[in-house]
Coordinates of N, CA and C and ligand atoms in Angstrom, one line a residue:
M1 N 0.9 -1.3 -0.1 CA -0.1 -0.1 -0.1 C 0.9 1.3 -0.1
W2 N 0.6 2.2 -0.9 CA 1.4 3.5 -0.9 C 0.8 4.4 0.1
S3 N 1.6 5.1 0.7 CA 1.2 6.1 1.8 C 0.9 7.5 1.0
C4 N 1.3 7.7 -0.2 CA 1.0 9.0 -0.9 C 0.9 8.7 -2.3
G5 N 0.3 9.7 -2.9 CA -0.2 9.6 -4.3 C 0.7 9.0 -5.2
G6 N 0.2 8.7 -6.3 CA 0.9 7.8 -7.5 C 1.6 8.6 -8.4
D7 N 2.9 9.2 -8.0 CA 3.4 9.9 -8.9 C 5.0 9.4 -9.2
E8 N 4.8 8.0 -9.4 CA 6.0 7.3 -9.6 C 6.7 7.4 -10.9
S9 N 6.0 8.2 -11.8 CA 6.6 8.5 -13.2 C 7.2 10.0 -13.2
S10 N 7.1 10.7 -12.1 CA 7.7 11.9 -12.1 C 9.1 11.9 -12.3
P11 N 9.8 12.8 -13.1 CA 11.3 12.6 -13.5 C 12.1 13.1 -12.3
T12 N 12.8 12.4 -11.8 CA 13.8 12.8 -10.6 C 15.1 12.6 -11.0
A13 N 15.5 12.2 -12.2 CA 16.8 11.8 -12.5 C 17.7 13.1 -12.6
P14 N 18.8 13.1 -12.1 CA 19.7 14.3 -12.2 C 20.1 14.4 -13.7
S15 N 21.3 15.2 -14.0 CA 21.6 15.6 -15.2 C 21.6 14.5 -16.4
S16 N 22.1 13.3 -16.0 CA 22.0 12.4 -17.2 C 20.5 11.7 -17.3
S17 N 20.3 11.1 -18.4 CA 19.1 10.4 -18.7 C 19.4 8.9 -18.6
T18 N 20.3 8.4 -17.8 CA 20.6 7.1 -17.7 C 19.4 6.3 -17.1
N19 N 19.0 5.4 -17.8 CA 18.0 4.5 -17.3 C 18.5 3.8 -16.2
P20 N 17.7 3.3 -15.3 CA 18.1 2.4 -14.1 C 18.3 1.1 -14.6
V21 N 19.1 0.3 -14.1 CA 19.3 -1.1 -14.2 C 18.6 -1.7 -13.4
M22 N 17.7 -2.8 -13.7 CA 16.8 -3.4 -12.9 C 17.4 -4.8 -12.4
I23 N 17.2 -5.1 -11.0 CA 17.7 -6.3 -10.5 C 16.4 -6.9 -10.0
N24 N 15.9 -8.1 -10.5 CA 14.7 -8.6 -9.9 C 15.0 -9.7 -8.9
I25 N 14.1 -9.6 -7.7 CA 14.2 -10.4 -6.7 C 13.2 -11.5 -6.9
V26 N 13.8 -12.7 -7.3 CA 12.9 -13.8 -7.8 C 12.8 -14.9 -6.8
G27 N 13.6 -14.9 -5.5 CA 13.5 -15.8 -4.6 C 13.9 -15.4 -3.3
S28 N 14.0 -16.4 -2.3 CA 14.5 -15.9 -0.9 C 15.5 -16.8 -0.3
A29 N 16.2 -17.3 -1.4 CA 17.4 -18.1 -0.8 C 18.4 -18.3 -2.0
G30 N 19.6 -18.1 -1.5 CA 20.8 -18.4 -2.5 C 21.0 -17.4 -3.5
N31 N 22.1 -17.5 -4.3 CA 22.5 -16.5 -5.2 C 21.6 -16.6 -6.5
Q32 N 20.7 -17.4 -6.6 CA 19.7 -17.3 -7.8 C 18.5 -16.6 -7.3
A33 N 18.4 -16.0 -6.1 CA 17.3 -15.1 -5.7 C 17.2 -13.8 -6.5
F34 N 18.3 -13.6 -7.1 CA 18.4 -12.2 -7.9 C 18.5 -12.6 -9.3
N35 N 18.0 -11.7 -10.0 CA 18.2 -11.9 -11.5 C 18.2 -10.6 -12.3
P36 N 19.3 -10.3 -13.1 CA 20.5 -11.2 -13.2 C 21.4 -11.0 -12.0
N37 N 22.1 -12.0 -12.0 CA 23.3 -12.1 -10.9 C 24.5 -12.8 -11.4
P38 N 25.5 -12.1 -11.6 CA 25.8 -10.7 -11.4 C 25.1 -9.8 -12.4
V39 N 24.8 -8.7 -11.9 CA 24.2 -7.6 -12.9 C 25.5 -6.9 -13.4
Q40 N 25.3 -6.3 -14.5 CA 26.4 -5.5 -15.2 C 25.9 -4.1 -15.2
A41 N 26.6 -3.0 -14.6 CA 26.1 -1.7 -14.8 C 27.3 -0.8 -14.7
A42 N 27.5 0.2 -15.7 CA 28.5 0.9 -15.8 C 28.4 1.8 -14.4
S43 N 29.6 2.3 -14.0 CA 29.7 3.1 -12.8 C 29.0 4.3 -12.8
G44 N 28.1 4.6 -11.7 CA 27.3 5.7 -11.8 C 25.7 5.4 -12.2
T45 N 25.6 4.3 -12.9 CA 24.3 3.9 -13.4 C 23.4 3.7 -12.0
P46 N 22.3 4.2 -12.0 CA 21.4 3.8 -11.0 C 20.8 2.5 -11.1
L47 N 20.7 1.8 -9.9 CA 20.2 0.5 -9.8 C 18.9 0.5 -9.0
V48 N 18.0 -0.4 -9.4 CA 16.7 -0.6 -8.8 C 16.4 -2.0 -8.6
W49 N 16.1 -2.3 -7.3 CA 15.9 -3.9 -6.9 C 14.3 -3.8 -7.0
K50 N 13.7 -4.8 -7.7 CA 12.3 -5.1 -7.7 C 12.0 -6.3 -7.0
N51 N 11.1 -6.2 -6.2 CA 10.7 -7.5 -5.3 C 9.6 -8.2 -6.0
N52 N 9.9 -9.4 -6.7 CA 8.9 -10.2 -7.2 C 8.5 -11.3 -6.3
T53 N 8.8 -11.4 -5.0 CA 8.5 -12.4 -4.2 C 7.4 -11.9 -3.2
T54 N 7.0 -12.8 -2.2 CA 5.9 -12.4 -1.3 C 6.5 -12.2 -0.1
D55 N 7.9 -12.1 0.0 CA 8.8 -11.8 1.4 C 9.2 -10.4 1.3
L56 N 9.5 -9.9 2.5 CA 10.2 -8.5 2.6 C 11.6 -8.9 2.7
H57 N 12.3 -8.0 1.9 CA 13.7 -8.2 1.7 C 14.4 -6.9 2.1
R58 N 15.5 -7.0 2.9 CA 16.3 -5.8 3.3 C 17.5 -6.0 2.6
I59 N 17.9 -5.2 1.6 CA 19.0 -5.2 0.8 C 20.2 -4.3 1.4
V60 N 21.3 -4.9 1.6 CA 22.4 -4.2 2.1 C 23.7 -4.4 1.3
M61 N 24.5 -3.4 0.8 CA 25.8 -3.6 0.3 C 26.8 -4.3 1.4
D62 N 27.7 -5.2 0.9 CA 28.5 -5.8 1.8 C 29.5 -4.8 2.4
N63 N 29.7 -3.6 1.9 CA 30.6 -2.5 2.2 C 30.0 -1.4 3.1
G64 N 28.6 -1.6 3.2 CA 27.9 -0.7 4.1 C 26.7 -0.1 3.6
P65 N 26.7 0.4 2.4 CA 25.5 1.3 1.9 C 24.1 0.4 2.2
V66 N 23.0 0.9 2.7 CA 21.8 0.1 2.9 C 20.9 0.6 1.8
I67 N 20.6 -0.4 1.0 CA 19.5 -0.2 -0.1 C 18.1 0.0 0.5
G68 N 17.9 -0.8 1.5 CA 16.6 -0.6 2.2 C 15.7 -1.8 2.2
D69 N 14.6 -1.7 3.0 CA 13.5 -2.7 2.9 C 12.7 -2.6 1.7
I70 N 12.5 -3.7 1.0 CA 11.6 -3.8 -0.1 C 10.6 -4.8 -0.1
A71 N 9.3 -4.0 0.1 CA 8.1 -4.9 0.4 C 7.8 -5.7 -1.0
P72 N 7.0 -6.9 -0.7 CA 6.6 -7.6 -1.8 C 5.8 -6.8 -2.9
G73 N 6.2 -7.0 -4.2 CA 5.7 -6.1 -5.2 C 6.4 -4.6 -5.3
A74 N 7.2 -4.2 -4.4 CA 7.7 -2.8 -4.5 C 9.1 -2.8 -5.1
S75 N 9.6 -1.6 -5.3 CA 10.8 -1.5 -5.9 C 11.8 -0.7 -4.9
S76 N 12.9 -0.7 -5.2 CA 13.8 0.1 -4.2 C 13.9 1.6 -5.0
A77 N 14.3 2.5 -4.2 CA 14.7 3.8 -4.8 C 15.9 3.7 -5.6
P78 N 16.0 4.4 -7.0 CA 17.2 4.1 -7.7 C 18.5 4.5 -6.8
M79 N 19.5 3.5 -6.9 CA 20.6 3.7 -5.9 C 21.8 3.9 -6.9
Q80 N 22.7 4.9 -6.8 CA 24.0 4.9 -7.6 C 25.1 4.4 -6.6
L81 N 25.8 3.3 -7.1 CA 26.7 2.6 -6.1 C 28.0 2.4 -6.7
G82 N 28.5 3.6 -7.5 CA 29.8 3.6 -7.9 C 30.1 2.4 -8.8
A83 N 31.2 1.7 -8.5 CA 31.7 0.6 -9.5 C 30.9 -0.7 -9.1
G84 N 30.3 -0.7 -8.0 CA 29.5 -2.0 -7.7 C 30.0 -2.6 -6.5
G85 N 29.7 -3.9 -6.4 CA 30.3 -4.8 -5.2 C 29.3 -5.9 -5.1
N86 N 29.4 -6.5 -3.8 CA 28.4 -7.5 -3.4 C 27.5 -7.1 -2.5
Y87 N 26.2 -7.6 -2.5 CA 25.4 -7.3 -1.6 C 24.5 -8.6 -1.1
H88 N 23.7 -8.3 0.0 CA 23.1 -9.4 0.5 C 21.7 -9.0 1.2
C89 N 21.0 -9.9 1.6 CA 19.7 -9.6 2.3 C 19.8 -9.9 3.7
T90 N 19.6 -9.0 4.7 CA 19.8 -9.4 6.0 C 18.6 -10.2 6.6
N91 N 17.6 -10.3 5.9 CA 16.5 -11.1 6.3 C 16.6 -12.6 6.0
H92 N 17.4 -12.8 5.0 CA 17.6 -14.0 4.2 C 19.2 -14.1 4.0
P93 N 20.0 -14.6 5.0 CA 21.4 -14.4 4.8 C 22.0 -15.3 3.7
S94 N 21.4 -16.3 3.0 CA 21.8 -17.0 1.9 C 21.6 -16.2 0.6
M95 N 20.8 -15.0 0.8 CA 20.6 -14.2 -0.5 C 21.8 -13.5 -0.7
V96 N 22.6 -13.7 -1.8 CA 23.7 -12.9 -2.1 C 23.8 -12.6 -3.5
G97 N 24.1 -11.4 -3.9 CA 24.2 -10.9 -5.3 C 25.5 -10.2 -5.5
S98 N 25.7 -9.9 -6.7 CA 27.0 -9.1 -7.1 C 26.6 -8.0 -8.1
I99 N 27.3 -6.8 -8.0 CA 27.1 -5.9 -9.1 C 28.5 -5.8 -9.7
N100 N 28.7 -6.3 -11.0 CA 29.8 -6.2 -11.8 C 30.9 -7.1 -11.4
G101 N 30.4 -8.1 -10.7 CA 31.4 -9.2 -10.3 C 31.4 -10.1 -11.6
A102 N 32.5 -11.0 -11.4 CA 32.7 -11.9 -12.6 C 31.5 -13.2 -12.5
T103 N 31.2 -13.4 -11.2 CA 30.3 -14.5 -11.1 C 29.5 -14.1 -9.8
A104 N 28.4 -14.9 -9.7 CA 27.5 -14.6 -8.5 C 28.2 -15.1 -7.2
P105 N 28.1 -14.4 -6.2 CA 28.7 -14.9 -4.9 C 28.2 -16.2 -4.5
T106 N 29.0 -16.8 -3.6 CA 28.6 -18.0 -2.9 C 27.9 -17.8 -1.7
P107 N 26.8 -18.2 -1.3 CA 26.0 -18.0 -0.1 C 27.1 -18.5 1.1
P108 N 27.0 -17.7 2.2 CA 27.9 -18.1 3.2 C 27.4 -19.5 3.9
P109 N 28.4 -20.4 4.3 CA 28.1 -21.6 4.8 C 27.1 -21.5 6.1
G110 N 26.1 -22.3 6.3 CA 25.4 -22.3 7.4 C 24.4 -21.1 7.4
S111 N 24.0 -20.7 6.2 CA 23.1 -19.7 6.1 C 21.7 -20.1 5.9
G112 N 21.6 -21.4 6.1 CA 20.1 -21.7 6.3 C 19.5 -22.3 4.8
D113 N 18.7 -21.5 4.4 CA 17.8 -21.9 3.2 C 18.8 -22.1 2.1
G114 N 19.1 -23.4 1.8 CA 19.8 -23.7 0.6 C 18.7 -23.8 -0.6
Y115 N 19.2 -24.1 -1.7 CA 18.2 -24.2 -2.8 C 18.7 -25.4 -3.8
Ligands
CU201 CU1 15.4 -11.5 1.6

């Protein structure tokens, strides 16, 4: 449920007209919970996570920046994350993904939900 009016199409992009790169959340376990994974995005390209599952996910970069809580069916705000890096979900520790990595990360051992 949205708390305020539907103006999601209003342009808020800064100087460039770079379209965001979408990362779909398609599961709640493992490195195949994200698609594509790894995602390829040029430095400075905004990234948007879209939650296609029925679970709440909290996406956090491994090096600190918090993408935020993403409700089922919702999308994150566009995030510019420099050159990229790995990220994970704090609600589901086996959910791991990469921006601009060569391969998808390996879920940490003992992180529960295998797939
Ligand atoms: Cu999650």
